[in-house]
Amino acid sequence: MLNEANTASLFPLVVKDLCYLANNKVLIDQLTFSIERPGLSAIMGPNGAGKSLSLRLLHGLIAPSRGTISWAGVTNGSHVRARQAMVFQKPVLLRRTVRDNLVYALNINCSLDKSLHEELIGEALKRAGLTGHTTSPARRLSGGEQQRLAMARALMHRPALLFLDEPTSSLDPNATQAVEALIEQAVNQGTKVILVTHDIGQARRLSDEILFLNNGRLVEQGPTNEILSGPQSRAAQQYFSGEIVI
Amino acid sequence: MTDLNEAILKAFQLIKTADADLIEIVLLSFQVNGLAVLISCIIGLSLGAFLAVYRFKGRTFCLIFINALMGLPPVVVGLIVYMYLSNAGPLGVLGLLYTPTAMVIAQTILITPIIAALSRQTLEVMHNEYREQLTSLGVTNWQMAKTLLWDGRYGLSTVVLAGFGRAIAEVGAVMIVGGNINHLTRIMTTAIALETSKGHLSLALALGIILILLSFIINGLVYAINNAAERYAYA
Ligand SMILES: Nc1ncnc2c1ncn2[C@@H]1O[C@H](COP(=O)(O)OP(=O)(O)OP(=O)(O)O)[C@@H](O)[C@H]1O
Ligand SMILES: [Mg+2]
């Protein structure tokens, strides 16, 4: 019914010398990496490592103090902006019903035929497991339900690129499974997903590669099984073995 | 003391019998202030949403300016509107002085900054929460402002009620530009001032009771609205 997400113009995503300063403090420090392929890239690292900031920078919500982000060789990201979506660490839902939150997202990009709306909304509600909550105020949902709604809303437009900031950190095992299924489904439909997670099992299950951040720097990048089985850096070794990283 | 008791008794009688003069004054109060608040809402809510969403040079000055206007002394507003509308003033030809229209103009000038400043505060808190998510969804600033106005509907209705409460209790400006003319520009507050000075306490008291009642009703409404917002997590 809808085109598959077209990711051709995304790769390679090249991040070069990306810095972000706030109050004269360096929060993102010369971040340099490239993401070449579709699939799912996980960003991991201890609290305060700069994972959420990195997603904001990539998504274009904040401007870097220095450095560049380029998509398939084009530095100005506005052409990919419209095809990206993000689910935030704390889901932000409108003060409306569950259904109206989805309708809102549809109406923003009104390129779609209105006759498709009902179907898309029904589909999204089902995927999020919220068919019984259609008319509930969205902000009265439980934390996990809110997270699922935010996820369904982000997927409404079949984004080419989806940023997920710890989408399952407050979910029970069942809901986590449901969200992971949503993520896999999106990846299978061709959406590139960049996922921040602290859940090592989740990274193993979902990701093709891992980027490990510490203190605003990229410490390691590599295929998931390599990083998980034999992290090279001290910080990553400590993180994956459950020690406190300082 | 008996005089006072008698006045109070008569005041209640005036209200109970729906005294014609009393009704006329109350109705005009509602018309003048209702219209003024309506115009203030159109200007003030747009301004509040604009200031909450857009960042531009001189915005801080605008915020300070509007907050300062909130504290405008009503008599000074009355004086200025008077000067513009009087025969010698630039708008004298319109012949608006001592008409309800003049009162609406003065009240609008008083209430608009209040609604603009209070709504900006409400909407900016919400904007901070919504900004990144809505930007991510691809909304323009214009759509953002519209979204905030709708999602802030509960908070904003209490702002509007606060504006109405302030307007209905105002006396200084309307007295000057309306002239408190019987059957033409006499409203509750100006009538109280006049009747009291003439020693006609009962009518003044009846109007005073209605004003106090209104204040209770407005605050009750504010409470009910906040309660509903709380219930739906729309606060
Ligand atoms: N606007 C800001 N101003 C100042 N400091 C900030 C700002 N935003 C983030 N920081 C700081 O930058 C650091 C990185 O923040 P970030 O939210 O990216 O961490 P994170 O890796 O997502 O951590 P977590 O796993 O806890 O979510 C933190 O130390 C945070 O305090
Ligand atoms: Mg984070």
Short mmCIF file of C-alpha atoms and ligand atoms in Angstrom, two decimals:
data_model
loop_
_atom_site.label_atom_id
_atom_site.label_comp_id
_atom_site.label_asym_id
_atom_site.label_seq_id
_atom_site.Cartn_x
_atom_site.Cartn_y
_atom_site.Cartn_z
CA MET A 1 0.00 0.00 0.00
CA LEU A 2 2.78 2.36 0.89
CA ASN A 3 6.15 2.42 -0.74
CA GLU A 4 8.81 0.60 1.13
CA ALA A 5 11.10 2.99 2.91
CA ASN A 6 13.67 4.14 0.42
CA THR A 7 17.06 4.29 2.06
CA ALA A 8 19.19 4.63 -1.06
CA SER A 9 19.99 8.31 -0.48
CA LEU A 10 21.05 7.76 3.15
CA PHE A 11 24.28 5.83 2.86
CA PRO A 12 26.94 6.28 3.67
CA LEU A 13 26.07 8.39 6.68
CA VAL A 14 29.37 10.06 7.47
CA VAL A 15 29.95 11.91 10.74
CA LYS A 16 33.15 13.89 10.87
CA ASP A 17 34.73 15.67 13.84
CA LEU A 18 31.34 16.31 15.37
CA CYS A 19 31.55 18.44 18.52
CA TYR A 20 28.82 19.78 20.72
CA LEU A 21 29.49 22.25 23.51
CA ALA A 22 27.11 23.60 26.11
CA ASN A 23 28.17 26.16 28.70
CA ASN A 24 31.76 25.77 27.51
CA LYS A 25 31.66 22.09 28.35
CA VAL A 26 32.54 19.63 25.62
CA LEU A 27 29.71 17.10 25.62
CA ILE A 28 30.32 15.50 22.23
CA ASP A 29 34.00 15.30 21.43
CA GLN A 30 35.22 14.91 17.84
CA LEU A 31 32.78 12.18 17.01
CA THR A 32 33.83 10.51 13.77
CA PHE A 33 32.24 7.42 12.25
CA SER A 34 30.35 6.21 9.26
CA ILE A 35 27.34 3.98 8.87
CA GLU A 36 27.35 2.26 5.52
CA ARG A 37 24.48 -0.18 5.51
CA PRO A 38 20.81 -0.64 6.24
CA GLY A 39 19.80 -2.73 9.18
CA LEU A 40 20.12 -1.75 12.82
CA SER A 41 23.01 0.08 14.41
CA ALA A 42 23.07 0.19 18.20
CA ILE A 43 24.67 3.00 20.15
CA MET A 44 25.76 1.89 23.60
CA GLY A 45 27.66 3.43 26.45
CA PRO A 46 27.34 4.44 30.10
CA ASN A 47 24.94 7.09 31.42
CA GLY A 48 25.97 10.55 30.32
CA ALA A 49 28.14 9.23 27.50
CA GLY A 50 26.36 11.45 25.00
CA LYS A 51 24.13 8.91 23.29
CA SER A 52 20.95 10.95 23.40
CA LEU A 53 22.84 14.07 22.32
CA SER A 54 24.30 12.15 19.39
CA LEU A 55 20.84 11.12 18.24
CA ARG A 56 19.62 14.72 18.52
CA LEU A 57 22.57 15.89 16.44
CA LEU A 58 22.01 13.22 13.79
CA HIS A 59 18.30 13.96 13.66
CA GLY A 60 19.02 17.67 13.27
CA LEU A 61 17.24 18.77 16.44
CA ILE A 62 20.35 20.55 17.67
CA ALA A 63 23.13 22.06 15.62
CA PRO A 64 26.70 20.86 16.15
CA SER A 65 29.25 23.36 17.41
CA ARG A 66 31.74 21.94 14.93
CA GLY A 67 31.95 19.12 12.44
CA THR A 68 29.71 17.77 9.71
CA ILE A 69 27.11 15.11 9.13
CA SER A 70 26.62 14.01 5.54
CA TRP A 71 24.14 11.65 3.94
CA ALA A 72 25.30 9.97 0.74
CA GLY A 73 27.76 12.78 0.27
CA VAL A 74 25.30 15.63 0.86
CA THR A 75 26.09 17.71 3.94
CA ASN A 76 22.81 19.57 4.24
CA GLY A 77 20.54 17.05 5.92
CA SER A 78 17.25 18.79 5.13
CA HIS A 79 16.54 16.37 2.28
CA VAL A 80 16.62 13.41 4.67
CA ARG A 81 15.02 15.21 7.61
CA ALA A 82 11.51 14.70 6.32
CA ARG A 83 12.06 10.95 6.09
CA GLN A 84 13.38 10.51 9.61
CA ALA A 85 11.50 9.86 12.80
CA MET A 86 12.53 9.65 16.43
CA VAL A 87 11.16 8.15 19.59
CA PHE A 88 12.51 9.94 22.63
CA GLN A 89 13.78 8.52 25.87
CA LYS A 90 10.77 10.09 27.59
CA PRO A 91 7.87 9.83 25.17
CA VAL A 92 6.18 13.15 24.45
CA LEU A 93 2.49 12.69 23.78
CA LEU A 94 0.00 15.38 22.91
CA ARG A 95 -2.78 16.29 25.30
CA ARG A 96 -5.27 14.41 23.17
CA THR A 97 -6.66 10.93 22.85
CA VAL A 98 -4.57 8.00 21.68
CA ARG A 99 -6.23 8.12 18.30
CA ASP A 100 -5.79 11.87 17.91
CA ASN A 101 -2.07 11.51 18.57
CA LEU A 102 -1.86 9.26 15.52
CA VAL A 103 -4.18 11.46 13.46
CA TYR A 104 -1.97 14.42 14.28
CA ALA A 105 1.12 12.74 12.85
CA LEU A 106 -0.79 11.83 9.71
CA ASN A 107 -2.09 15.34 9.19
CA ILE A 108 1.36 16.91 9.44
CA ASN A 109 2.47 15.33 6.19
CA CYS A 110 -0.81 15.53 4.37
CA SER A 111 0.57 14.08 1.17
CA LEU A 112 -1.39 10.93 1.92
CA ASP A 113 -4.86 10.29 0.61
CA LYS A 114 -7.33 10.93 3.43
CA SER A 115 -9.14 7.69 2.61
CA LEU A 116 -6.07 5.78 3.74
CA HIS A 117 -6.03 7.42 7.17
CA GLU A 118 -8.56 5.13 8.85
CA GLU A 119 -6.74 2.06 7.70
CA LEU A 120 -3.33 3.34 8.75
CA ILE A 121 -4.62 4.36 12.15
CA GLY A 122 -6.28 1.02 12.70
CA GLU A 123 -3.09 -0.72 11.70
CA ALA A 124 -0.97 1.45 14.02
CA LEU A 125 -3.31 0.88 16.96
CA LYS A 126 -3.16 -2.83 16.42
CA ARG A 127 0.61 -2.86 16.13
CA ALA A 128 0.91 -0.86 19.33
CA GLY A 129 -1.57 -3.15 21.07
CA LEU A 130 -3.74 -0.17 21.94
CA THR A 131 -6.98 -1.01 20.15
CA GLY A 132 -8.76 -0.99 23.49
CA HIS A 133 -7.51 2.48 24.33
CA THR A 134 -8.48 4.39 21.19
CA THR A 135 -10.30 7.17 22.99
CA SER A 136 -8.28 7.24 26.23
CA PRO A 137 -6.30 10.39 26.95
CA ALA A 138 -2.82 9.51 25.73
CA ARG A 139 -1.11 10.88 28.82
CA ARG A 140 -3.19 8.63 31.06
CA LEU A 141 -1.62 5.51 29.53
CA SER A 142 0.99 3.55 31.46
CA GLY A 143 4.64 4.26 30.71
CA GLY A 144 4.96 1.21 28.49
CA GLU A 145 1.74 1.96 26.61
CA GLN A 146 2.92 5.52 26.05
CA GLN A 147 6.20 4.23 24.68
CA ARG A 148 4.37 1.92 22.27
CA LEU A 149 2.09 4.72 21.12
CA ALA A 150 5.09 6.97 20.49
CA MET A 151 6.65 4.14 18.52
CA ALA A 152 3.53 3.56 16.42
CA ARG A 153 3.27 7.29 15.77
CA ALA A 154 6.88 7.44 14.60
CA LEU A 155 6.31 4.53 12.23
CA MET A 156 3.18 6.08 10.77
CA HIS A 157 5.04 7.46 7.75
CA ARG A 158 7.31 4.52 7.11
CA PRO A 159 10.41 6.59 7.82
CA ALA A 160 13.61 5.75 5.95
CA LEU A 161 15.53 6.31 9.14
CA LEU A 162 14.29 5.79 12.67
CA PHE A 163 16.08 6.94 15.83
CA LEU A 164 15.11 5.13 19.00
CA ASP A 165 16.35 6.34 22.36
CA GLU A 166 16.05 3.48 24.85
CA PRO A 167 12.55 2.55 23.67
CA THR A 168 12.22 -0.41 26.02
CA SER A 169 13.96 0.83 29.15
CA SER A 170 10.69 1.09 31.09
CA LEU A 171 8.85 -1.87 29.61
CA ASP A 172 7.98 -5.28 31.02
CA PRO A 173 9.36 -8.34 29.16
CA ASN A 174 6.17 -8.82 27.13
CA ALA A 175 5.98 -5.22 26.05
CA THR A 176 9.69 -5.29 25.28
CA GLN A 177 9.09 -8.21 22.99
CA ALA A 178 6.23 -6.38 21.31
CA VAL A 179 8.38 -3.30 20.71
CA GLU A 180 11.28 -5.39 19.46
CA ALA A 181 8.89 -7.03 17.02
CA LEU A 182 7.88 -3.58 15.81
CA ILE A 183 11.53 -2.67 15.38
CA GLU A 184 12.31 -5.85 13.45
CA GLN A 185 9.29 -5.32 11.26
CA ALA A 186 10.46 -1.81 10.44
CA VAL A 187 13.96 -3.03 9.65
CA ASN A 188 12.57 -5.76 7.41
CA GLN A 189 10.56 -3.15 5.54
CA GLY A 190 13.79 -1.32 4.82
CA THR A 191 13.86 1.29 7.57
CA LYS A 192 17.32 2.02 8.90
CA VAL A 193 17.18 2.03 12.68
CA ILE A 194 19.68 3.66 15.01
CA LEU A 195 18.94 2.41 18.49
CA VAL A 196 20.30 3.54 21.82
CA THR A 197 20.10 0.79 24.39
CA HIS A 198 21.60 -0.39 27.66
CA ASP A 199 20.19 -3.86 27.14
CA ILE A 200 23.01 -6.12 25.96
CA GLY A 201 20.59 -8.91 25.10
CA GLN A 202 18.58 -6.53 22.99
CA ALA A 203 21.68 -5.36 21.16
CA ARG A 204 22.57 -8.97 20.49
CA ARG A 205 19.08 -9.79 19.25
CA LEU A 206 18.55 -6.76 17.05
CA SER A 207 21.72 -5.02 16.00
CA ASP A 208 24.13 -5.60 13.15
CA GLU A 209 26.77 -3.31 14.56
CA ILE A 210 27.52 -1.47 17.78
CA LEU A 211 28.95 1.98 18.29
CA PHE A 212 30.30 2.37 21.81
CA LEU A 213 30.46 5.88 23.26
CA ASN A 214 32.16 7.08 26.41
CA ASN A 215 32.63 10.64 27.65
CA GLY A 216 31.27 12.05 24.41
CA ARG A 217 33.75 10.11 22.31
CA LEU A 218 33.41 7.14 20.05
CA VAL A 219 35.48 4.41 21.63
CA GLU A 220 34.70 1.44 19.44
CA GLN A 221 32.65 0.49 16.43
CA GLY A 222 32.22 -2.96 14.96
CA PRO A 223 29.92 -5.89 14.21
CA THR A 224 27.76 -6.81 17.17
CA ASN A 225 29.22 -10.24 17.91
CA GLU A 226 32.80 -8.91 17.78
CA ILE A 227 32.10 -6.01 20.13
CA LEU A 228 30.11 -8.16 22.55
CA SER A 229 32.53 -11.06 22.62
CA GLY A 230 35.76 -9.13 22.68
CA PRO A 231 35.55 -5.40 23.36
CA GLN A 232 38.95 -3.77 22.83
CA SER A 233 38.66 -0.64 24.96
CA ARG A 234 38.84 -0.61 28.73
CA ALA A 235 35.59 1.38 28.96
CA ALA A 236 33.65 -1.11 26.85
CA GLN A 237 35.14 -4.07 28.71
CA GLN A 238 34.00 -2.58 32.01
CA TYR A 239 30.57 -1.65 30.67
CA PHE A 240 29.83 -5.09 29.28
CA SER A 241 31.12 -6.85 32.38
CA GLY A 242 28.84 -4.75 34.56
CA GLU A 243 31.50 -2.70 36.30
CA ILE A 244 30.97 1.00 36.93
CA VAL A 245 32.63 3.08 34.25
CA ILE A 246 34.04 6.41 35.39
CA MET B 1 -26.45 50.63 61.96
CA THR B 2 -30.15 50.32 61.10
CA ASP B 3 -29.41 52.33 57.95
CA LEU B 4 -26.90 49.75 56.93
CA ASN B 5 -29.18 46.83 57.68
CA GLU B 6 -31.92 48.51 55.73
CA ALA B 7 -29.57 49.03 52.78
CA ILE B 8 -28.56 45.40 52.79
CA LEU B 9 -32.17 44.29 52.92
CA LYS B 10 -33.07 46.58 50.05
CA ALA B 11 -30.09 45.36 48.08
CA PHE B 12 -31.31 41.78 48.27
CA GLN B 13 -34.76 42.96 47.32
CA LEU B 14 -33.38 44.68 44.25
CA ILE B 15 -31.69 41.46 43.21
CA LYS B 16 -34.70 39.31 43.99
CA THR B 17 -37.15 41.48 42.11
CA ALA B 18 -34.73 41.83 39.20
CA ASP B 19 -34.90 45.61 39.35
CA ALA B 20 -34.88 47.06 35.83
CA ASP B 21 -32.07 49.56 36.45
CA LEU B 22 -29.98 46.88 38.10
CA ILE B 23 -30.48 44.44 35.23
CA GLU B 24 -29.65 47.10 32.68
CA ILE B 25 -26.39 47.92 34.43
CA VAL B 26 -25.39 44.28 34.84
CA LEU B 27 -26.18 43.48 31.20
CA LEU B 28 -24.14 46.42 29.93
CA SER B 29 -21.23 45.32 32.12
CA PHE B 30 -21.33 41.92 30.52
CA GLN B 31 -21.65 43.31 27.01
CA VAL B 32 -18.79 45.77 27.34
CA ASN B 33 -16.43 43.43 29.15
CA GLY B 34 -17.42 40.36 27.20
CA LEU B 35 -16.64 42.09 23.94
CA ALA B 36 -13.40 43.54 25.34
CA VAL B 37 -12.27 40.11 26.53
CA LEU B 38 -13.19 38.54 23.20
CA ILE B 39 -11.06 41.06 21.30
CA SER B 40 -8.28 40.69 23.89
CA CYS B 41 -8.34 36.94 23.38
CA ILE B 42 -7.98 37.19 19.63
CA ILE B 43 -5.01 39.54 19.96
CA GLY B 44 -3.55 38.27 23.25
CA LEU B 45 -3.67 34.53 22.54
CA SER B 46 -2.13 34.99 19.10
CA LEU B 47 0.58 37.17 20.60
CA GLY B 48 1.15 34.71 23.45
CA ALA B 49 1.48 31.77 21.05
CA PHE B 50 3.74 33.76 18.75
CA LEU B 51 6.07 34.74 21.61
CA ALA B 52 6.12 31.19 22.97
CA VAL B 53 7.15 29.68 19.65
CA TYR B 54 9.25 32.17 17.71
CA ARG B 55 12.74 33.26 18.69
CA PHE B 56 13.79 36.59 17.24
CA LYS B 57 15.88 39.60 18.08
CA GLY B 58 14.11 41.87 20.52
CA ARG B 59 11.95 39.07 21.91
CA THR B 60 13.19 39.64 25.45
CA PHE B 61 12.31 43.31 25.13
CA CYS B 62 8.82 42.34 23.94
CA LEU B 63 8.36 40.08 26.97
CA ILE B 64 9.43 42.79 29.39
CA PHE B 65 7.27 45.33 27.58
CA ILE B 66 4.13 43.18 27.75
CA ASN B 67 4.76 42.31 31.38
CA ALA B 68 5.12 46.01 32.11
CA LEU B 69 1.84 46.72 30.29
CA MET B 70 0.15 44.23 32.62
CA GLY B 71 0.69 46.69 35.43
CA LEU B 72 -0.72 49.69 33.57
CA PRO B 73 -2.73 51.89 35.93
CA PRO B 74 -6.30 51.83 34.56
CA VAL B 75 -6.79 55.56 35.08
CA VAL B 76 -3.77 56.28 32.90
CA VAL B 77 -5.18 54.06 30.15
CA GLY B 78 -8.45 55.91 30.56
CA LEU B 79 -6.67 59.23 30.28
CA ILE B 80 -4.81 58.23 27.11
CA VAL B 81 -7.90 56.77 25.41
CA TYR B 82 -9.76 59.92 26.47
CA MET B 83 -7.15 62.13 24.82
CA TYR B 84 -7.37 60.19 21.57
CA LEU B 85 -11.17 60.12 21.48
CA SER B 86 -11.93 63.63 22.76
CA ASN B 87 -13.02 66.26 20.25
CA ALA B 88 -9.53 67.74 20.14
CA GLY B 89 -7.90 64.32 19.78
CA PRO B 90 -6.88 62.54 16.57
CA LEU B 91 -9.89 60.21 16.66
CA GLY B 92 -12.32 62.87 17.86
CA VAL B 93 -14.26 62.88 14.59
CA LEU B 94 -15.48 59.36 15.30
CA GLY B 95 -17.50 60.70 18.20
CA LEU B 96 -16.79 57.68 20.35
CA LEU B 97 -16.14 59.39 23.66
CA TYR B 98 -18.72 58.54 26.31
CA THR B 99 -20.02 55.54 24.38
CA PRO B 100 -19.82 51.84 25.24
CA THR B 101 -17.40 51.49 22.32
CA ALA B 102 -14.93 53.78 24.08
CA MET B 103 -15.22 51.58 27.17
CA VAL B 104 -14.58 48.47 25.10
CA ILE B 105 -11.45 50.08 23.66
CA ALA B 106 -10.09 51.03 27.09
CA GLN B 107 -10.85 47.60 28.58
CA THR B 108 -9.27 45.86 25.61
CA ILE B 109 -6.08 47.84 26.08
CA LEU B 110 -6.04 46.83 29.75
CA ILE B 111 -6.81 43.14 29.29
CA THR B 112 -4.85 42.24 26.17
CA PRO B 113 -1.41 42.41 27.84
CA ILE B 114 -2.68 40.25 30.69
CA ILE B 115 -3.94 37.56 28.36
CA ALA B 116 -0.85 37.79 26.17
CA ALA B 117 1.59 37.52 29.09
CA LEU B 118 -0.24 34.76 30.96
CA SER B 119 -0.89 32.69 27.84
CA ARG B 120 2.74 33.07 26.76
CA GLN B 121 3.82 31.65 30.11
CA THR B 122 1.47 28.67 29.86
CA LEU B 123 2.36 27.99 26.25
CA GLU B 124 6.10 28.34 26.66
CA VAL B 125 6.22 25.63 29.31
CA MET B 126 4.36 23.41 26.88
CA HIS B 127 6.56 24.47 23.99
CA ASN B 128 9.65 23.38 25.89
CA GLU B 129 8.09 19.98 26.31
CA TYR B 130 6.76 19.63 22.75
CA ARG B 131 9.44 21.37 20.69
CA GLU B 132 11.73 18.48 19.86
CA GLN B 133 8.99 15.91 19.31
CA LEU B 134 6.98 18.18 17.04
CA THR B 135 10.06 19.31 15.15
CA SER B 136 10.85 15.65 14.68
CA LEU B 137 7.37 15.10 13.23
CA GLY B 138 8.12 17.91 10.82
CA VAL B 139 5.78 20.66 11.98
CA THR B 140 6.36 24.27 11.03
CA ASN B 141 6.40 27.02 13.64
CA TRP B 142 2.94 28.02 12.50
CA GLN B 143 1.60 24.50 13.07
CA MET B 144 3.44 24.41 16.39
CA ALA B 145 1.63 27.56 17.56
CA LYS B 146 -1.73 26.12 16.55
CA THR B 147 -0.95 22.85 18.33
CA LEU B 148 0.03 24.67 21.51
CA LEU B 149 -3.15 26.75 21.48
CA TRP B 150 -5.29 23.63 21.20
CA ASP B 151 -3.35 21.48 23.63
CA GLY B 152 -3.24 24.36 26.08
CA ARG B 153 -6.99 24.83 25.96
CA TYR B 154 -7.57 24.08 29.64
CA GLY B 155 -4.83 26.33 30.91
CA LEU B 156 -5.80 29.05 28.48
CA SER B 157 -9.43 29.05 29.50
CA THR B 158 -8.40 29.86 33.05
CA VAL B 159 -6.26 32.66 31.63
CA VAL B 160 -9.28 34.02 29.79
CA LEU B 161 -11.39 33.80 32.96
CA ALA B 162 -8.71 35.68 34.85
CA GLY B 163 -8.87 38.38 32.17
CA PHE B 164 -12.65 38.56 32.44
CA GLY B 165 -12.47 38.73 36.22
CA ARG B 166 -10.03 41.60 36.00
CA ALA B 167 -12.14 43.42 33.40
CA ILE B 168 -15.45 43.16 35.22
CA ALA B 169 -13.90 44.56 38.40
CA GLU B 170 -12.17 47.51 36.70
CA VAL B 171 -13.45 51.02 37.29
CA GLY B 172 -10.82 53.68 36.55
CA ALA B 173 -10.59 53.61 32.79
CA VAL B 174 -14.26 53.03 31.96
CA MET B 175 -15.25 55.84 34.28
CA ILE B 176 -13.10 58.31 32.36
CA VAL B 177 -13.94 57.29 28.79
CA GLY B 178 -17.52 56.17 29.41
CA GLY B 179 -18.52 59.00 31.66
CA ASN B 180 -20.88 56.82 33.71
CA ILE B 181 -23.95 58.13 31.89
CA ASN B 182 -27.23 56.68 33.13
CA HIS B 183 -28.84 54.21 30.72
CA LEU B 184 -25.91 54.57 28.34
CA THR B 185 -22.49 53.87 29.83
CA ARG B 186 -23.22 52.98 33.43
CA ILE B 187 -21.79 49.63 34.41
CA MET B 188 -21.52 47.83 37.74
CA THR B 189 -18.28 49.32 39.03
CA THR B 190 -18.95 52.89 37.93
CA ALA B 191 -22.46 52.68 39.33
CA ILE B 192 -21.13 51.53 42.70
CA ALA B 193 -18.73 54.46 42.81
CA LEU B 194 -21.45 56.97 41.96
CA GLU B 195 -24.26 55.56 44.09
CA THR B 196 -21.98 55.29 47.09
CA SER B 197 -20.90 58.89 46.75
CA LYS B 198 -24.54 59.91 46.54
CA GLY B 199 -25.35 57.87 49.62
CA HIS B 200 -27.59 55.40 47.72
CA LEU B 201 -26.09 52.42 49.39
CA SER B 202 -28.68 49.80 48.46
CA LEU B 203 -28.11 49.81 44.70
CA ALA B 204 -24.34 49.99 45.26
CA LEU B 205 -24.55 47.05 47.63
CA ALA B 206 -26.72 45.00 45.29
CA LEU B 207 -24.16 45.48 42.53
CA GLY B 208 -21.35 44.73 44.95
CA ILE B 209 -23.01 41.46 45.93
CA ILE B 210 -23.32 40.51 42.25
CA LEU B 211 -19.64 41.30 41.67
CA ILE B 212 -18.57 39.18 44.62
CA LEU B 213 -20.82 36.38 43.42
CA LEU B 214 -19.23 36.61 39.99
CA SER B 215 -15.80 36.36 41.52
CA PHE B 216 -16.87 33.16 43.27
CA ILE B 217 -18.34 31.76 40.06
CA ILE B 218 -15.20 32.56 38.08
CA ASN B 219 -12.95 30.95 40.64
CA GLY B 220 -15.25 27.95 40.84
CA LEU B 221 -15.01 27.58 37.08
CA VAL B 222 -11.22 27.85 37.20
CA TYR B 223 -11.18 25.12 39.82
CA ALA B 224 -13.49 22.90 37.77
CA ILE B 225 -11.41 23.38 34.64
CA ASN B 226 -8.17 22.57 36.43
CA ASN B 227 -9.84 19.52 37.90
CA ALA B 228 -10.96 18.27 34.50
CA ALA B 229 -7.52 18.93 33.03
CA GLU B 230 -6.00 16.99 35.89
CA ARG B 231 -8.35 14.08 35.29
CA TYR B 232 -7.44 13.76 31.63
CA ALA B 233 -3.75 14.54 32.32
CA TYR B 234 -4.19 17.56 30.07
CA ALA B 235 -2.88 20.06 32.61
N1 LIG C 1 21.59 21.10 27.13
C1 LIG C 1 22.59 20.63 27.89
N2 LIG C 1 23.35 21.46 28.62
C2 LIG C 1 24.33 21.00 29.39
N3 LIG C 1 24.63 19.71 29.51
C3 LIG C 1 23.93 18.82 28.81
C4 LIG C 1 22.86 19.22 27.97
N4 LIG C 1 22.31 18.13 27.42
C5 LIG C 1 23.02 17.08 27.89
N5 LIG C 1 23.99 17.50 28.72
C6 LIG C 1 24.99 16.64 29.37
O1 LIG C 1 25.62 15.89 28.36
C7 LIG C 1 25.93 14.60 28.83
C8 LIG C 1 25.42 13.59 27.84
O2 LIG C 1 24.02 13.59 27.87
P1 LIG C 1 23.15 12.49 27.13
O3 LIG C 1 21.73 12.80 27.43
O4 LIG C 1 23.52 12.43 25.71
O5 LIG C 1 23.59 11.15 27.87
P2 LIG C 1 23.20 9.66 27.51
O6 LIG C 1 24.39 9.00 26.94
O7 LIG C 1 21.96 9.65 26.70
O8 LIG C 1 22.92 9.07 28.96
P3 LIG C 1 21.75 8.10 29.49
O9 LIG C 1 22.21 6.71 29.27
O10 LIG C 1 21.68 8.40 30.94
O11 LIG C 1 20.50 8.45 28.76
C9 LIG C 1 25.33 14.48 30.20
O12 LIG C 1 26.37 14.59 31.14
C10 LIG C 1 24.39 15.64 30.32
O13 LIG C 1 24.38 16.15 31.63
MG MG C 2 20.01 9.22 27.00
#
